[in-house]
Amino acid sequence: MELFSEEYFMTKALDEAKKAFELGEVPVGAIVVCNEYIVAKAHNSTEQLHDVTAHAEIIAITAAANYLQSKYLKQCTLYVTLEPCIMCAGALKWAQIGKIVYGAVDEKNGFMTVGKSILHPQTKLSYGVLENDCSKLLTSFFKSKRFSSLI
Amino acid sequence: MELFSEEYFMTKALDEAKKAFELGEVPVGAIVVCNEYIVAKAHNSTEQLHDVTAHAEIIAITAAANYLQSKYLKQCTLYVTLEPCIMCAGALKWAQIGKIVYGAVDEKNGFMTVGKSILHPQTKLSYGVLENDCSKLLTSFFKSKRFSSLI
């Protein structure tokens, strides 16, 4: 795997998703990269924080903005293991994020159910990166949840 | 003004918006009400926190969920002085908020540019409550900003 490729950075987002899995959270991870430097890492924390807004992307945006002391993330790329939801796409628009790279598709809750037009017009988009790995983690999480509910 | 009416609670959201005004923030305020009891108050804090996600609604949802120790706010009403944006509407969907009451319309960035379908199907909606007061506060904020930029 090439250093600093989309696949390389997606493995870092996957590492975050795996942390969420271990904590019993829906396993979604995100990182924010600026000039090939990871400025924020986060995973979904909605259960731990009792907070529906605590998606990986929202926490990553807040952390990156805090680190860079800038509301806008025009020079940054967000890598996330699952297609962002409408809330997160709205946040990424406000942040004027430079690029979004996501892995698995979310046909039910993904922002593409509304369309790319809800992103900032300058935001680039790439998807399907390590899609299988990202999907498998989610599938095995929901399988384990169903299994544990039967015990 | 009738106690516990929509207008009554909107004045409380307006009080929050006025705090934002004083701090140089776009003056939007929100409160969350559960059984006629205010469980959260917040105002837009994007400038102070260098964080585009720090809208009044997002902070109010997080605070209400923390107070109630529940991710879901099905029994709650959010009062907000300005029509929520797409990010906030997405958050309100995840929270399954019982009702949204807003004051001024946001023709540019409001969630109605996409449509009511991005809210939870059980969420009730009311708008135009104290619309003039909510709008006037925003208009005078932007006027003062333009004036100060001319000095």
XYZ file of C-alpha atoms in Angstrom, chain A residues 1-12 31 33-39 77 79 99 101 129:
25
model
C 0.000 0.000 0.000
C 1.361 3.337 -1.037
C 2.198 5.790 1.747
C -0.281 8.685 1.978
C -2.618 7.078 -0.566
C -6.394 7.108 0.006
C -6.170 3.446 1.057
C -3.382 4.241 3.512
C -5.405 6.940 5.271
C -8.556 4.812 5.185
C -6.734 2.142 7.223
C -6.232 4.837 9.883
C -9.714 11.106 10.454
C -5.749 14.993 7.081
C -4.069 18.316 6.290
C -0.891 18.361 4.153
C -0.533 14.575 4.625
C -0.629 15.062 8.400
C -3.408 13.575 10.524
C -4.811 16.474 12.566
C -9.550 15.817 3.634
C -11.609 10.044 5.574
C -12.375 16.616 0.135
C -13.262 10.118 1.078
C -12.085 3.105 -0.734
